[in-house]
CSV table of C-alpha atoms and ligand atoms in Angstrom, one decimal:
chain,number,residue,atom,x,y,z
J,929,MET,CA,205.1,62.4,10.5
J,930,ARG,CA,205.6,63.7,14.1
J,931,THR,CA,203.4,63.8,17.2
J,932,LYS,CA,203.7,64.0,20.8
J,933,VAL,CA,201.9,60.7,21.8
J,934,ALA,CA,201.4,58.0,19.1
J,935,ILE,CA,198.5,55.6,20.2
J,936,ILE,CA,198.0,52.2,18.8
J,937,GLY,CA,194.6,51.0,18.8
J,938,ALA,CA,191.0,52.7,18.3
J,939,GLY,CA,189.1,51.1,20.7
J,940,PRO,CA,187.6,52.6,23.8
J,941,ALA,CA,191.2,53.0,25.6
J,942,GLY,CA,192.7,54.7,22.3
J,943,LEU,CA,190.0,56.9,21.5
J,944,LEU,CA,189.2,58.2,24.8
J,945,LEU,CA,192.9,58.7,25.4
J,946,GLY,CA,193.2,60.7,22.3
J,947,GLN,CA,190.3,62.9,23.2
J,948,LEU,CA,191.6,63.6,26.9
J,949,LEU,CA,195.1,64.5,25.6
J,950,HIS,CA,193.5,66.8,22.9
J,951,ALA,CA,191.6,68.4,25.9
J,952,TYR,CA,195.0,69.0,27.5
J,953,GLY,CA,196.4,70.4,24.2
J,954,VAL,CA,198.6,67.2,23.4
J,955,ASP,CA,198.6,66.5,19.9
J,956,ASN,CA,198.3,62.8,18.9
J,957,VAL,CA,198.0,60.1,16.2
J,958,ILE,CA,195.7,57.0,16.5
J,959,LEU,CA,196.9,54.2,14.6
J,960,GLU,CA,194.4,51.1,14.2
J,961,ARG,CA,194.7,47.8,12.4
J,962,GLN,CA,190.9,47.4,11.4
J,963,THR,CA,188.4,49.9,9.3
J,964,PRO,CA,186.0,51.8,11.4
J,965,GLU,CA,183.1,49.8,10.4
J,966,TYR,CA,184.8,46.6,11.9
J,967,VAL,CA,185.6,48.5,15.0
J,968,LEU,CA,182.0,49.6,15.6
J,969,GLY,CA,180.4,46.2,14.7
J,970,ARG,CA,182.1,44.4,17.9
J,971,ILE,CA,179.4,44.0,20.3
J,972,ARG,CA,181.2,44.0,23.7
J,973,ALA,CA,180.5,45.9,27.1
J,974,GLY,CA,177.3,47.6,27.9
J,975,LEU,CA,177.5,48.8,31.5
J,976,LEU,CA,179.6,52.1,32.5
J,977,GLU,CA,180.6,53.3,35.7
J,978,GLU,CA,179.9,57.1,37.0
J,979,GLY,CA,183.6,57.6,36.5
J,980,THR,CA,183.6,56.7,33.0
J,981,VAL,CA,180.5,58.8,31.9
J,982,ALA,CA,182.5,61.7,33.8
J,983,LEU,CA,185.4,61.1,31.5
J,984,LEU,CA,183.1,61.3,28.4
J,985,GLU,CA,181.5,64.4,29.8
J,986,LYS,CA,185.1,66.0,30.1
J,987,VAL,CA,185.9,65.4,26.4
J,988,ALA,CA,182.2,66.4,25.3
J,989,ALA,CA,181.2,62.9,23.9
J,990,ALA,CA,178.3,62.3,26.6
J,991,GLY,CA,175.3,64.3,24.7
J,992,ARG,CA,173.9,61.2,23.2
J,993,LEU,CA,174.6,59.0,26.1
J,994,HIS,CA,172.8,61.5,28.5
J,995,GLN,CA,169.6,60.9,26.1
J,996,GLU,CA,170.0,57.4,25.4
J,997,GLY,CA,171.4,55.7,28.3
J,998,LEU,CA,169.7,53.9,31.0
J,999,ILE,CA,170.5,54.8,34.6
J,1000,HIS,CA,170.3,51.9,36.9
J,1001,HIS,CA,170.1,51.6,40.7
J,1002,GLY,CA,170.3,48.2,41.4
J,1003,ILE,CA,170.8,44.9,40.1
J,1004,GLU,CA,168.9,41.5,40.7
J,1005,LEU,CA,170.4,38.2,42.0
J,1006,ALA,CA,168.4,34.9,41.0
J,1007,PHE,CA,169.3,31.7,42.9
J,1008,ASP,CA,167.3,28.8,44.4
J,1009,GLY,CA,164.3,29.8,42.3
J,1010,ALA,CA,163.8,33.4,43.5
J,1011,ARG,CA,165.0,36.9,42.7
J,1012,HIS,CA,166.7,39.2,45.0
J,1013,ARG,CA,167.3,43.0,44.5
J,1014,ILE,CA,170.5,44.4,45.6
J,1015,ASP,CA,169.7,48.3,45.8
J,1016,MET,CA,173.3,49.8,44.8
J,1017,HIS,CA,172.1,53.5,44.9
J,1018,ALA,CA,170.7,53.3,48.5
J,1019,THR,CA,174.3,52.2,49.9
J,1020,THR,CA,176.6,53.8,47.5
J,1021,GLY,CA,174.5,56.9,46.4
J,1022,LYS,CA,175.8,55.8,42.9
J,1023,THR,CA,174.2,54.6,39.8
J,1024,VAL,CA,175.3,52.8,36.6
J,1025,THR,CA,174.7,53.6,33.1
J,1026,ILE,CA,173.6,51.1,30.3
J,1027,TYR,CA,175.3,52.2,27.3
J,1028,GLY,CA,176.7,50.0,24.8
J,1029,GLN,CA,180.4,50.1,24.0
J,1030,THR,CA,179.8,50.2,20.2
J,1031,GLU,CA,177.7,53.7,21.0
J,1032,VAL,CA,180.6,54.9,23.4
J,1033,THR,CA,183.1,54.1,20.4
J,1034,LEU,CA,181.0,55.9,18.0
J,1035,ASP,CA,180.5,59.0,19.9
J,1036,LEU,CA,184.3,59.1,20.4
J,1037,MET,CA,184.9,58.6,16.9
J,1038,ASN,CA,182.9,61.6,16.2
J,1039,ALA,CA,184.5,63.8,18.7
J,1040,ARG,CA,187.9,63.1,17.4
J,1041,LYS,CA,186.4,63.7,13.5
J,1042,ALA,CA,185.1,67.1,15.0
J,1043,ALA,CA,188.4,67.8,16.5
J,1044,GLY,CA,190.1,67.2,13.3
J,1045,LEU,CA,192.7,64.8,14.9
J,1046,THR,CA,194.4,62.5,12.7
J,1047,SER,CA,193.5,58.6,13.0
J,1048,ILE,CA,194.7,56.2,10.5
J,1049,TYR,CA,192.5,53.1,9.9
J,1050,SER,CA,193.7,50.0,8.1
J,1051,ALA,CA,197.2,50.4,9.2
J,1052,ALA,CA,198.9,47.1,8.6
J,1053,GLU,CA,202.2,45.9,10.4
J,1054,VAL,CA,201.9,48.5,13.1
J,1055,LYS,CA,205.1,48.3,15.4
J,1056,PRO,CA,206.7,50.6,18.3
J,1057,HIS,CA,210.3,51.0,18.1
J,1058,ASP,CA,213.0,52.4,20.4
J,1059,PHE,CA,210.8,53.1,23.4
J,1060,ASP,CA,213.9,52.5,25.9
J,1061,THR,CA,215.1,55.8,24.3
J,1062,ASP,CA,214.0,59.3,24.2
J,1063,HIS,CA,213.2,59.1,20.5
J,1064,PRO,CA,210.7,56.1,20.1
J,1065,ARG,CA,208.9,55.5,16.7
J,1066,VAL,CA,206.3,53.8,15.4
J,1067,THR,CA,206.1,52.2,12.0
J,1068,TYR,CA,203.3,51.2,9.6
J,1069,VAL,CA,202.1,50.4,6.1
J,1070,LYS,CA,199.2,51.9,4.7
J,1071,ASP,CA,198.0,50.7,1.1
J,1072,GLY,CA,201.4,49.0,0.7
J,1073,VAL,CA,203.3,52.1,1.7
J,1074,ALA,CA,205.5,52.0,4.5
J,1075,HIS,CA,205.1,55.1,7.1
J,1076,GLU,CA,206.8,56.1,10.3
J,1077,ILE,CA,205.6,58.3,13.1
J,1078,GLN,CA,208.5,60.0,15.5
J,1079,CYS,CA,206.8,60.6,18.9
J,1080,ASP,CA,207.7,61.5,22.4
J,1081,PHE,CA,205.5,58.6,23.8
J,1082,ILE,CA,203.7,55.5,22.8
J,1083,ALA,CA,200.5,54.5,24.1
J,1084,GLY,CA,199.6,50.7,23.6
J,1085,CYS,CA,195.9,50.6,23.8
J,1086,ASP,CA,195.6,47.7,21.1
J,1087,GLY,CA,194.0,45.0,23.2
J,1088,PHE,CA,194.8,41.8,24.6
J,1089,HIS,CA,196.0,40.5,20.8
J,1090,GLY,CA,197.9,43.6,20.3
J,1091,VAL,CA,201.7,44.4,19.3
J,1092,SER,CA,202.3,46.9,22.0
J,1093,ARG,CA,202.8,44.2,24.9
J,1094,ALA,CA,204.1,41.6,22.3
J,1095,SER,CA,207.0,44.0,21.8
J,1096,VAL,CA,208.3,44.0,25.3
J,1097,PRO,CA,211.0,41.3,26.0
J,1098,ALA,CA,209.6,38.6,28.1
J,1099,SER,CA,212.1,39.1,30.6
J,1100,ALA,CA,210.7,42.7,31.3
J,1101,LEU,CA,207.1,41.3,31.9
J,1102,LYS,CA,205.4,39.3,34.8
J,1103,THR,CA,202.0,38.1,34.0
J,1104,TYR,CA,199.4,36.7,35.9
J,1105,GLU,CA,196.6,34.4,34.4
J,1106,ARG,CA,193.3,32.5,35.3
J,1107,VAL,CA,191.7,30.7,32.2
J,1108,TYR,CA,188.0,29.7,33.3
J,1109,PRO,CA,186.7,26.4,31.9
J,1110,PHE,CA,183.8,27.7,30.4
J,1111,GLY,CA,182.7,30.8,28.2
J,1112,TRP,CA,179.8,33.0,27.6
J,1113,LEU,CA,177.2,32.7,24.6
J,1114,GLY,CA,175.5,36.1,23.9
J,1115,ILE,CA,172.9,37.0,21.8
J,1116,LEU,CA,171.4,40.6,20.9
J,1117,SER,CA,167.9,40.6,20.0
J,1118,GLU,CA,165.4,43.6,19.2
J,1119,THR,CA,163.0,42.6,21.9
J,1120,PRO,CA,162.2,44.3,25.1
J,1121,PRO,CA,164.3,43.6,28.1
J,1122,VAL,CA,162.9,40.8,30.5
J,1123,SER,CA,163.3,43.1,33.7
J,1124,PRO,CA,164.1,46.8,34.0
J,1125,GLU,CA,167.4,45.9,36.0
J,1126,LEU,CA,170.0,43.4,35.2
J,1127,ILE,CA,169.5,39.9,36.4
J,1128,TYR,CA,172.6,37.5,37.4
J,1129,SER,CA,171.5,34.0,37.8
J,1130,ASN,CA,173.1,31.3,39.6
J,1131,HIS,CA,171.6,27.9,38.3
J,1132,GLU,CA,172.3,24.1,38.2
J,1133,ARG,CA,172.8,24.5,34.5
J,1134,GLY,CA,175.1,27.2,34.5
J,1135,PHE,CA,175.4,31.2,34.9
J,1136,ALA,CA,172.9,33.3,33.0
J,1137,LEU,CA,172.6,37.2,32.6
J,1138,CYS,CA,169.8,39.4,31.2
J,1139,THR,CA,171.0,42.6,30.3
J,1140,MET,CA,170.2,45.1,27.5
J,1141,ARG,CA,170.9,48.0,25.2
J,1142,SER,CA,167.9,50.0,25.2
J,1143,THR,CA,164.3,49.5,26.1
J,1144,LYS,CA,163.7,47.9,23.0
J,1145,ARG,CA,167.0,45.7,22.4
J,1146,SER,CA,168.0,42.8,24.9
J,1147,ARG,CA,171.4,41.3,25.5
J,1148,TYR,CA,171.3,37.7,27.0
J,1149,TYR,CA,174.2,35.6,27.7
J,1150,VAL,CA,174.6,31.8,28.9
J,1151,GLN,CA,177.6,30.3,30.3
J,1152,CYS,CA,178.6,27.5,27.9
J,1153,PRO,CA,181.5,24.7,27.4
J,1154,LEU,CA,184.5,26.1,26.0
J,1155,ASP,CA,184.5,24.2,22.9
J,1156,ASP,CA,181.0,25.1,22.0
J,1157,HIS,CA,180.5,26.9,18.5
J,1158,VAL,CA,177.7,29.2,17.9
J,1159,ASP,CA,176.3,27.1,14.8
J,1160,GLN,CA,175.4,24.3,17.7
J,1161,TRP,CA,173.2,27.1,19.3
J,1162,SER,CA,170.1,27.9,17.5
J,1163,ASP,CA,168.2,30.5,18.5
J,1164,GLN,CA,165.4,28.4,19.8
J,1165,ARG,CA,168.2,26.2,21.7
J,1166,PHE,CA,169.5,29.7,23.2
J,1167,TRP,CA,166.0,31.0,24.5
J,1168,ASP,CA,165.3,27.4,26.0
J,1169,GLU,CA,168.4,27.3,27.6
J,1170,LEU,CA,168.2,31.0,29.1
J,1171,ARG,CA,164.4,30.3,30.3
J,1172,ARG,CA,165.6,27.2,32.1
J,1173,ARG,CA,168.1,29.4,34.2
J,1174,VAL,CA,166.1,32.1,35.2
J,1175,ASP,CA,163.1,32.2,37.8
J,1176,GLN,CA,160.0,31.2,36.8
J,1177,LYS,CA,158.5,35.0,36.3
J,1178,ALA,CA,161.3,36.0,34.2
J,1179,ALA,CA,160.8,32.6,32.2
J,1180,ASP,CA,157.1,33.6,31.7
J,1181,GLU,CA,157.4,37.3,31.1
J,1182,MET,CA,160.5,37.0,28.4
J,1183,VAL,CA,159.8,38.3,25.0
J,1184,ILE,CA,161.7,36.1,22.4
J,1185,GLY,CA,162.8,37.0,19.0
J,1186,PRO,CA,165.7,36.3,16.3
J,1187,SER,CA,168.9,37.1,17.3
J,1188,ILE,CA,170.7,40.1,15.5
J,1189,GLU,CA,174.2,38.8,16.8
J,1190,LYS,CA,175.3,35.8,18.5
J,1191,SER,CA,178.9,35.1,19.7
J,1192,ILE,CA,181.0,32.9,22.5
J,1193,ALA,CA,183.7,34.7,24.4
J,1194,PRO,CA,186.1,32.7,26.7
J,1195,LEU,CA,186.5,34.0,30.1
J,1196,ARG,CA,190.0,34.9,31.6
J,1197,SER,CA,191.6,37.1,34.2
J,1198,PHE,CA,195.2,38.2,33.0
J,1199,VAL,CA,197.4,40.9,34.2
J,1200,ALA,CA,200.7,41.7,32.7
J,1201,GLU,CA,203.0,44.1,34.9
J,1202,PRO,CA,204.4,46.8,34.7
J,1203,MET,CA,202.6,48.9,32.4
J,1204,ARG,CA,205.3,51.0,31.4
J,1205,PHE,CA,208.4,50.2,29.3
J,1206,GLY,CA,210.6,53.3,29.2
J,1207,ARG,CA,208.7,55.6,26.9
J,1208,MET,CA,205.7,53.1,26.1
J,1209,PHE,CA,202.7,52.6,28.2
J,1210,LEU,CA,200.2,49.9,28.0
J,1211,ALA,CA,196.1,50.9,28.8
J,1212,GLY,CA,193.3,48.7,28.9
J,1213,ASP,CA,193.2,45.3,27.7
J,1214,ALA,CA,196.4,45.4,26.3
J,1215,SER,CA,197.5,45.2,29.8
J,1216,HIS,CA,194.7,43.3,31.8
J,1217,ILE,CA,191.5,41.1,31.0
J,1218,VAL,CA,189.0,40.5,33.6
J,1219,PRO,CA,185.9,38.1,33.1
J,1220,PRO,CA,182.8,40.3,32.0
J,1221,THR,CA,180.6,39.2,35.3
J,1222,GLY,CA,181.8,42.2,37.2
J,1223,ALA,CA,181.5,44.5,33.8
J,1224,LYS,CA,184.7,46.2,34.6
J,1225,GLY,CA,187.0,45.9,31.1
J,1226,LEU,CA,185.6,48.9,29.4
J,1227,ASN,CA,185.6,50.9,33.1
J,1228,LEU,CA,189.3,49.9,33.7
J,1229,ALA,CA,190.3,50.9,30.3
J,1230,ALA,CA,188.9,54.3,31.3
J,1231,SER,CA,190.6,54.7,34.4
J,1232,ASP,CA,193.9,53.7,33.1
J,1233,VAL,CA,193.7,56.3,30.3
J,1234,HIS,CA,192.5,58.9,32.7
J,1235,TYR,CA,195.6,58.3,34.9
J,1236,LEU,CA,197.7,58.4,31.6
J,1237,SER,CA,196.4,61.1,30.2
J,1238,GLN,CA,197.1,63.3,33.4
J,1239,ALA,CA,200.7,61.9,33.6
J,1240,PHE,CA,201.3,63.1,30.2
J,1241,ARG,CA,199.3,66.9,31.0
J,1242,GLU,CA,201.8,66.9,34.1
J,1243,PHE,CA,204.9,66.1,31.7
J,1244,TYR,CA,204.0,68.7,29.2
J,1245,ASP,CA,202.3,71.5,31.3
J,1246,ASP,CA,204.6,71.3,34.8
J,1247,LYS,CA,207.5,69.8,33.3
J,1248,SER,CA,207.3,67.1,35.9
J,1249,SER,CA,207.7,63.2,35.3
J,1250,ALA,CA,206.4,62.3,38.9
J,1251,GLY,CA,203.0,61.5,36.8
J,1252,ILE,CA,204.6,58.9,34.3
J,1253,ASP,CA,206.9,57.5,36.9
J,1254,GLY,CA,204.2,56.6,38.9
J,1255,TYR,CA,201.4,55.6,36.4
J,1256,SER,CA,202.2,51.7,36.6
J,1257,ALA,CA,201.9,51.2,40.1
J,1258,ARG,CA,198.7,53.8,40.1
J,1259,ALA,CA,196.9,52.0,37.5
J,1260,LEU,CA,197.7,48.7,38.7
J,1261,ALA,CA,196.3,49.1,42.0
J,1262,ARG,CA,192.8,49.8,40.9
J,1263,VAL,CA,193.1,47.0,38.4
J,1264,TRP,CA,194.0,44.3,41.0
J,1265,LYS,CA,190.8,45.3,42.7
J,1266,ALA,CA,188.9,44.7,39.7
J,1267,VAL,CA,190.3,41.8,39.1
J,1268,ARG,CA,189.6,40.4,42.3
J,1269,PHE,CA,186.1,41.5,42.3
J,1270,SER,CA,185.4,40.2,38.4
J,1271,TRP,CA,187.0,36.9,39.9
J,1272,TRP,CA,184.9,36.7,42.7
J,1273,MET,CA,181.5,37.4,40.9
J,1274,THR,CA,182.6,34.7,38.4
J,1275,SER,CA,183.4,32.2,41.2
J,1276,MET,CA,180.0,33.0,42.8
J,1277,LEU,CA,177.8,33.1,40.0
J,1278,HIS,CA,179.2,29.8,37.5
J,1279,ARG,CA,178.9,26.0,37.7
J,1280,PHE,CA,182.7,25.0,37.6
J,1281,PRO,CA,182.8,21.7,35.8
J,1282,ASP,CA,185.4,20.1,38.2
J,1283,GLU,CA,183.6,21.2,41.3
J,1284,GLY,CA,180.8,19.4,43.0
J,1285,ASP,CA,177.6,20.1,45.1
J,1286,PHE,CA,179.6,21.3,48.2
J,1287,ALA,CA,181.0,24.3,46.1
J,1288,ALA,CA,177.5,25.0,44.7
J,1289,ARG,CA,176.0,24.8,48.2
J,1290,ILE,CA,178.9,27.3,49.1
J,1291,GLN,CA,178.0,29.5,46.6
J,1292,ILE,CA,174.1,29.9,47.4
J,1293,ALA,CA,175.1,30.4,51.0
J,1294,GLU,CA,177.3,33.3,49.8
J,1295,LEU,CA,174.4,34.5,47.8
J,1296,ASN,CA,171.9,34.3,50.7
J,1297,TYR,CA,174.5,36.0,53.0
J,1298,LEU,CA,174.7,38.8,50.2
J,1299,VAL,CA,171.0,39.7,49.8
J,1300,SER,CA,170.4,39.5,53.7
J,1301,SER,CA,173.5,41.8,55.1
J,1302,GLN,CA,173.8,45.2,54.7
J,1303,ALA,CA,177.8,44.9,54.8
J,1304,ALA,CA,177.8,42.0,52.5
J,1305,SER,CA,175.6,43.8,49.8
J,1306,THR,CA,177.3,47.4,50.4
J,1307,SER,CA,180.5,45.6,49.7
J,1308,LEU,CA,179.1,44.3,46.5
J,1309,SER,CA,177.6,47.6,45.5
J,1310,GLU,CA,180.8,49.7,45.9
J,1311,ASN,CA,182.7,47.4,43.9
J,1312,TYR,CA,180.1,47.2,41.1
J,1313,VAL,CA,179.2,50.8,40.8
J,1314,GLY,CA,183.0,51.2,40.7
J,1315,LEU,CA,185.8,52.3,43.0
J,1316,PRO,CA,186.9,55.9,42.8
J,1317,PHE,CA,189.7,56.9,40.6
E,1003,RFL,P1,189.8,46.9,22.6
E,1003,RFL,O1,188.5,47.2,22.5
E,1003,RFL,O2,190.2,45.5,22.3
E,1003,RFL,O3,190.6,47.8,21.5
E,1003,RFL,C1,191.8,47.5,21.2
E,1003,RFL,C2,192.0,48.2,19.4
E,1003,RFL,O4,193.4,48.0,19.0
E,1003,RFL,C3,193.2,47.4,17.8
E,1003,RFL,N1,194.5,46.5,17.3
E,1003,RFL,C4,195.6,47.2,16.7
E,1003,RFL,N2,195.7,48.4,16.0
E,1003,RFL,C5,196.7,48.5,15.5
E,1003,RFL,N3,197.9,47.6,15.3
E,1003,RFL,C6,197.6,46.3,16.1
E,1003,RFL,N4,198.6,45.3,15.9
E,1003,RFL,C7,196.4,46.1,16.7
E,1003,RFL,N5,196.0,45.1,17.5
E,1003,RFL,C8,194.8,45.5,17.9
E,1003,RFL,C9,192.0,46.5,17.6
E,1003,RFL,O5,191.4,46.4,16.6
E,1003,RFL,C10,191.1,47.5,18.5
E,1003,RFL,O6,190.4,48.3,18.0
E,1003,RFL,O7,190.8,47.3,23.8
E,1003,RFL,P2,190.3,48.7,24.8
E,1003,RFL,O8,190.3,49.7,23.9
E,1003,RFL,O9,191.3,48.3,25.7
E,1003,RFL,O10,188.9,48.4,25.3
E,1003,RFL,C11,188.8,47.3,26.2
E,1003,RFL,C12,187.3,47.0,26.0
E,1003,RFL,O11,186.8,46.5,24.9
E,1003,RFL,C13,186.8,45.5,27.1
E,1003,RFL,O12,187.9,45.6,28.2
E,1003,RFL,C14,185.5,45.2,27.2
E,1003,RFL,O13,184.6,44.8,26.1
E,1003,RFL,C15,185.2,44.0,28.3
E,1003,RFL,N6,183.8,43.9,28.4
E,1003,RFL,C16,183.2,44.8,29.2
E,1003,RFL,N7,183.7,45.8,29.8
E,1003,RFL,C17,182.8,46.6,30.8
E,1003,RFL,O14,183.3,47.5,31.2
E,1003,RFL,N8,181.4,46.4,30.9
E,1003,RFL,C18,180.8,45.4,30.3
E,1003,RFL,O15,179.5,45.4,30.7
E,1003,RFL,C19,181.6,44.6,29.5
E,1003,RFL,N9,180.9,43.5,29.0
E,1003,RFL,C20,183.2,42.8,27.7
E,1003,RFL,C21,181.8,42.7,28.2
E,1003,RFL,C22,183.9,42.1,26.9
E,1003,RFL,C23,183.2,41.1,26.3
E,1003,RFL,N10,183.9,40.1,25.3
E,1003,RFL,C24,183.4,40.1,24.0
E,1003,RFL,C25,185.4,39.9,25.7
E,1003,RFL,C26,181.3,41.8,27.7
E,1003,RFL,C27,181.8,40.8,26.7
E,1003,RFL,C28,181.0,39.8,25.9
E,1004,PHB,C1,176.3,44.1,29.0
E,1004,PHB,O1,175.3,44.8,28.9
E,1004,PHB,O2,177.0,43.4,27.7
E,1004,PHB,C2,176.9,43.3,30.3
E,1004,PHB,C3,176.4,44.0,31.4
E,1004,PHB,C4,176.8,43.4,32.6
E,1004,PHB,C5,177.7,42.5,32.5
E,1004,PHB,C6,178.5,41.9,31.6
E,1004,PHB,C7,177.9,42.4,30.3
E,1004,PHB,O3,178.3,42.0,33.9
């Protein structure tokens, strides 16, 4: 098989890149290790920046999002027993949209199917080759049969544990990492959200987040030790802990019910530089990870593939390599700002086991400053709603 761009990974980065390239007339094939059902079963992000929504509109995959997505103008910060609202729209003129990653993925899968583009799911042993030449290839095994795709470019959109970054010689990569000494235990439940906007709570027992997927479905998280297992967390224990970590009004008003999903995610900041190796390009979690506190992971995947699709469009339409030559620096400039913001939100809101009361007081002072200073809350807001791209 031959194509212009072979995309490894059918998460949001790979699927959105595929549709953007299709819109620019650049043919592409997607190779995914898992089945479509498995990909759709992963409960992850829930919050989209306006720039991400605009890209989904561009590829005609935003119809359901506009019907079902919830537009939020602000967030709430809970600390010291009280809740304070940050009106992001008032200071930035922008909003965010609550719409689950599973729904974004499903809409992109359907758009891809409707466009008749090739996606190969359950592809085993996917491997990029010869990306340091003008004739890269990707090999894979499907139903026990070995295949090869010849292409002009490879896009590594295969997440943190993917094969693309792992295929680059270690000497060509510089990595930066911070592993946080805690995780997030998340549950999904068929209960109305406790509040119409998200509540981020700094509490002496640890961080908690009240978010949602719809007006009928809630998503809640509590900070937990890294070595905890989900089976140690009955639904009752989770609800008791969550209610202790929010303000009294939220605790009283919270509707509880059985969990329909429960999982623990470790928190990490990670960047691998550069994002280009000859004719292979990395995008999304394949090249960077942010802790979920700033809700930036999926949105960064979207800005990466926006830059990358533009670069390929310039290459084919304008016969210019400027875009592909500039891709890594352009994408990394935005990535690092989101890495900083996510690290800062994480540092301000979580309990760090090795840090004592001094650090906790500094957090509260910072939160008090944030909710009382127009300059500080504007700074939070413009990062939260998404820096331009
Ligand atoms: P993905 O989604 O991991 O997709 C990669 C795909 O590649 C496939 N793959 C392979 N395919 C072929 N061959 C191989 N060898 C392969 N290896 C892997 C995988 O099966 C998979 O289908 O990466 P992508 O597309 O870059 O998307 C990134 C986002 O998924 C991620 O950044 C977000 O989920 C992060 N995130 C959030 N981001 C936000 O923008 N807003 C949020 O509110 C938000 N909340 C979250 C989050 C992540 C969380 N967890 C679980 C880490 C909340 C949580 C709890
Ligand atoms: C989510 O809805 O899952 C979500 C929202 C905001 C975050 C993290 C996760 O900061």
